[in-house]
PDB file of C-alpha atoms in Angstrom:
ATOM      1  CA  PHE G   1     -12.364  84.595  44.191  1.00 88.00           C
ATOM      2  CA  PRO G   2     -14.798  87.376  43.284  1.00 94.00           C
ATOM      3  CA  PRO G   3     -18.401  86.165  42.873  1.00 97.00           C
ATOM      4  CA  ILE G   4     -19.104  88.463  39.910  1.00 97.00           C
ATOM      5  CA  GLU G   5     -16.715  87.996  36.974  1.00 96.00           C
ATOM      6  CA  SER G   6     -18.193  90.863  34.954  1.00 94.00           C
ATOM      7  CA  ALA G   7     -21.210  93.123  35.225  1.00 95.00           C
ATOM      8  CA  GLY G   8     -22.769  96.240  33.779  1.00 94.00           C
ATOM      9  CA  ILE G   9     -25.751  98.480  33.257  1.00 96.00           C
ATOM     10  CA  SER G  10     -27.694  98.290  29.997  1.00 94.00           C
ATOM     11  CA  ASP G  11     -30.972  99.284  28.395  1.00 92.00           C
ATOM     12  CA  GLY G  12     -32.278  95.709  28.286  1.00 86.00           C
ATOM     13  CA  ASP G  13     -33.098  95.859  24.584  1.00 76.00           C
ATOM     14  CA  GLU G  14     -32.307  92.331  23.415  1.00 68.00           C
ATOM     15  CA  ALA G  15     -33.862  92.739  19.977  1.00 59.00           C
ATOM     16  CA  ASP G  16     -30.564  91.941  18.303  1.00 52.00           C
ATOM     17  CA  ASP G  17     -29.608  89.344  20.950  1.00 52.00           C
ATOM     18  CA  ARG G  18     -26.595  91.171  22.354  1.00 52.00           C
ATOM     19  CA  PRO G  19     -24.872  88.970  24.943  1.00 51.00           C
ATOM     20  CA  ARG G  20     -24.949  91.624  27.688  1.00 58.00           C
ATOM     21  CA  PHE G  21     -28.698  92.321  27.846  1.00 79.00           C
ATOM     22  CA  GLY G  22     -28.826  95.240  25.461  1.00 84.00           C
ATOM     23  CA  SER G  23     -26.619  98.226  24.862  1.00 87.00           C
ATOM     24  CA  PRO G  24     -24.322  99.323  27.687  1.00 90.00           C
ATOM     25  CA  ARG G  25     -25.419 102.689  29.088  1.00 91.00           C
ATOM     26  CA  GLN G  26     -24.343 105.057  31.842  1.00 95.00           C
ATOM     27  CA  GLU G  27     -27.138 107.583  31.282  1.00 97.00           C
ATOM     28  CA  PHE G  28     -30.869 107.102  30.932  1.00 97.00           C
ATOM     29  CA  ARG G  29     -33.637 109.627  30.416  1.00 96.00           C
ATOM     30  CA  SER G  30     -37.185 109.945  31.655  1.00 95.00           C
ATOM     31  CA  GLY G  31     -39.152 108.158  28.960  1.00 93.00           C
ATOM     32  CA  ASP G  32     -36.668 105.293  28.641  1.00 95.00           C
ATOM     33  CA  PRO G  33     -38.493 102.083  29.570  1.00 94.00           C
ATOM     34  CA  GLN G  34     -35.987 100.440  31.922  1.00 95.00           C
ATOM     35  CA  VAL G  35     -32.518 100.044  33.383  1.00 96.00           C
ATOM     36  CA  VAL G  36     -30.996  96.559  33.602  1.00 95.00           C
ATOM     37  CA  TRP G  37     -28.171  95.472  35.896  1.00 96.00           C
ATOM     38  CA  TRP G  38     -26.567  92.257  34.663  1.00 94.00           C
ATOM     39  CA  GLY G  39     -23.820  90.114  36.121  1.00 95.00           C
ATOM     40  CA  ARG G  40     -21.836  87.050  35.099  1.00 95.00           C
ATOM     41  CA  LEU G  41     -21.508  84.838  38.157  1.00 96.00           C
ATOM     42  CA  ALA G  42     -18.277  82.925  38.750  1.00 97.00           C
ATOM     43  CA  GLU G  43     -18.801  79.184  38.390  1.00 96.00           C
ATOM     44  CA  ARG G  44     -18.054  78.358  42.022  1.00 96.00           C
ATOM     45  CA  TYR G  45     -20.906  80.709  43.079  1.00 97.00           C
ATOM     46  CA  LEU G  46     -23.570  79.256  40.764  1.00 96.00           C
ATOM     47  CA  PRO G  47     -25.131  77.187  43.600  1.00 96.00           C
ATOM     48  CA  LEU G  48     -25.709  80.487  45.489  1.00 96.00           C
ATOM     49  CA  ARG G  49     -27.702  82.198  42.717  1.00 95.00           C
ATOM     50  CA  ASP G  50     -30.906  82.238  44.790  1.00 96.00           C
ATOM     51  CA  ARG G  51     -29.193  84.234  47.547  1.00 97.00           C
ATOM     52  CA  ILE G  52     -28.220  87.194  45.366  1.00 98.00           C
ATOM     53  CA  ARG G  53     -30.377  90.315  45.630  1.00 98.00           C
ATOM     54  CA  VAL G  54     -30.132  93.534  43.624  1.00 98.00           C
ATOM     55  CA  ARG G  55     -30.867  96.933  45.160  1.00 98.00           C
ATOM     56  CA  PHE G  56     -31.555 100.140  43.196  1.00 98.00           C
ATOM     57  CA  THR G  57     -31.076 103.284  45.306  1.00 98.00           C
ATOM     58  CA  ASP G  58     -32.200 106.704  44.069  1.00 98.00           C
ATOM     59  CA  PRO G  59     -30.150 109.934  44.285  1.00 98.00           C
ATOM     60  CA  ARG G  60     -31.673 110.807  47.696  1.00 98.00           C
ATOM     61  CA  GLY G  61     -30.525 107.472  49.155  1.00 98.00           C
ATOM     62  CA  VAL G  62     -33.994 105.903  49.125  1.00 98.00           C
ATOM     63  CA  VAL G  63     -34.169 102.240  48.094  1.00 98.00           C
ATOM     64  CA  ALA G  64     -36.530 102.230  45.104  1.00 98.00           C
ATOM     65  CA  GLN G  65     -36.369  98.484  44.489  1.00 98.00           C
ATOM     66  CA  GLU G  66     -34.718  95.436  46.039  1.00 98.00           C
ATOM     67  CA  GLN G  67     -35.397  91.924  44.814  1.00 97.00           C
ATOM     68  CA  THR G  68     -33.794  88.565  44.155  1.00 98.00           C
ATOM     69  CA  ALA G  69     -31.757  88.630  40.964  1.00 97.00           C
ATOM     70  CA  GLU G  70     -33.484  87.052  37.994  1.00 94.00           C
ATOM     71  CA  LYS G  71     -31.811  83.910  36.689  1.00 91.00           C
ATOM     72  CA  THR G  72     -31.229  84.070  32.964  1.00 88.00           C
ATOM     73  CA  ARG G  73     -29.037  81.881  30.829  1.00 86.00           C
ATOM     74  CA  LYS G  74     -26.213  80.425  32.946  1.00 88.00           C
ATOM     75  CA  PRO G  75     -24.055  81.942  34.375  1.00 93.00           C
ATOM     76  CA  TYR G  76     -25.877  85.290  34.079  1.00 93.00           C
ATOM     77  CA  LEU G  77     -28.180  87.122  36.458  1.00 94.00           C
ATOM     78  CA  ARG G  78     -30.072  90.342  35.959  1.00 94.00           C
ATOM     79  CA  SER G  79     -32.466  92.768  37.587  1.00 96.00           C
ATOM     80  CA  THR G  80     -34.708  95.285  35.838  1.00 96.00           C
ATOM     81  CA  LEU G  81     -35.831  98.658  37.168  1.00 97.00           C
ATOM     82  CA  LYS G  82     -38.847  99.967  35.244  1.00 97.00           C
ATOM     83  CA  LEU G  83     -38.568 103.719  34.668  1.00 97.00           C
ATOM     84  CA  ASP G  84     -42.215 104.569  35.175  1.00 95.00           C
ATOM     85  CA  GLY G  85     -44.347 106.476  37.678  1.00 95.00           C
ATOM     86  CA  ASP G  86     -42.462 108.573  40.215  1.00 96.00           C
ATOM     87  CA  ILE G  87     -39.236 106.632  39.583  1.00 97.00           C
ATOM     88  CA  ALA G  88     -38.962 108.275  36.143  1.00 96.00           C
ATOM     89  CA  VAL G  89     -38.576 111.733  37.712  1.00 96.00           C
ATOM     90  CA  ARG G  90     -35.977 110.883  40.365  1.00 97.00           C
ATOM     91  CA  HIS G  91     -33.197 112.531  38.379  1.00 98.00           C
ATOM     92  CA  GLY G  92     -29.550 112.286  39.385  1.00 98.00           C
ATOM     93  CA  ILE G  93     -27.007 109.563  40.106  1.00 98.00           C
ATOM     94  CA  TRP G  94     -28.492 106.176  41.026  1.00 98.00           C
ATOM     95  CA  ARG G  95     -26.626 103.306  42.690  1.00 98.00           C
ATOM     96  CA  VAL G  96     -27.126  99.602  41.955  1.00 98.00           C
ATOM     97  CA  GLU G  97     -25.739  96.970  44.318  1.00 98.00           C
ATOM     98  CA  ALA G  98     -25.705  93.203  43.956  1.00 98.00           C
ATOM     99  CA  LEU G  99     -25.702  91.583  47.387  1.00 98.00           C
ATOM    100  CA  LEU G 100     -24.860  88.052  48.488  1.00 97.00           C
ATOM    101  CA  ASP G 101     -26.275  87.451  51.968  1.00 96.00           C
ATOM    102  CA  ASP G 102     -26.531  91.256  52.414  1.00 95.00           C
ATOM    103  CA  ARG G 103     -22.844  91.804  51.530  1.00 96.00           C
ATOM    104  CA  PRO G 104     -22.093  93.853  48.386  1.00 97.00           C
ATOM    105  CA  ILE G 105     -20.477  91.865  45.581  1.00 98.00           C
ATOM    106  CA  ASP G 106     -20.929  94.475  42.816  1.00 98.00           C
ATOM    107  CA  GLU G 107     -21.742  98.182  42.753  1.00 98.00           C
ATOM    108  CA  ARG G 108     -22.494 100.398  39.764  1.00 97.00           C
ATOM    109  CA  THR G 109     -23.919 103.850  39.151  1.00 98.00           C
ATOM    110  CA  PHE G 110     -25.921 105.443  36.350  1.00 98.00           C
ATOM    111  CA  ARG G 111     -27.472 108.839  35.742  1.00 98.00           C
ATOM    112  CA  LEU G 112     -31.192 109.409  35.198  1.00 98.00           C
ATOM    113  CA  ALA G 113     -31.777 112.731  33.415  1.00 97.00           C
ATOM    114  CA  PRO G 114     -34.913 114.566  32.290  1.00 95.00           C
ATOM    115  CA  ALA G 115     -36.340 113.698  28.886  1.00 91.00           C
ATOM    116  CA  ARG G 116     -34.894 115.673  25.998  1.00 83.00           C
ATOM    117  CA  PRO G 117     -37.160 118.531  24.919  1.00 78.00           C
ATOM    118  CA  PRO G 118     -38.953 117.976  21.605  1.00 74.00           C
ATOM    119  CA  GLN G 119     -37.248 119.587  18.633  1.00 71.00           C
TER     120      GLN G 119
END
């Protein structure tokens, strides 16, 4: 029984109330505000929500952020990485892992690219 029934990476823009925490994305650019990992937890794992952590690792293998997943509307969890400061210039392929008691239960990647030049 997998703990995560579905998951993804999105931009977190819920202005139009999309059910998956914004538009799905695989590439972000410097200047984008954030990256959101979201997951739909299987019902039998709902009592373990507080034990799930999300880790964002940059292209060099450095953990940029690790924190307990944010509880949103049941059965969803999410974690937001703000693309500001030095994080916004760590271009390349990032890895996001959801962990239950330090064991991976979901892994995703996304690309962070430089901002598009003005036209």
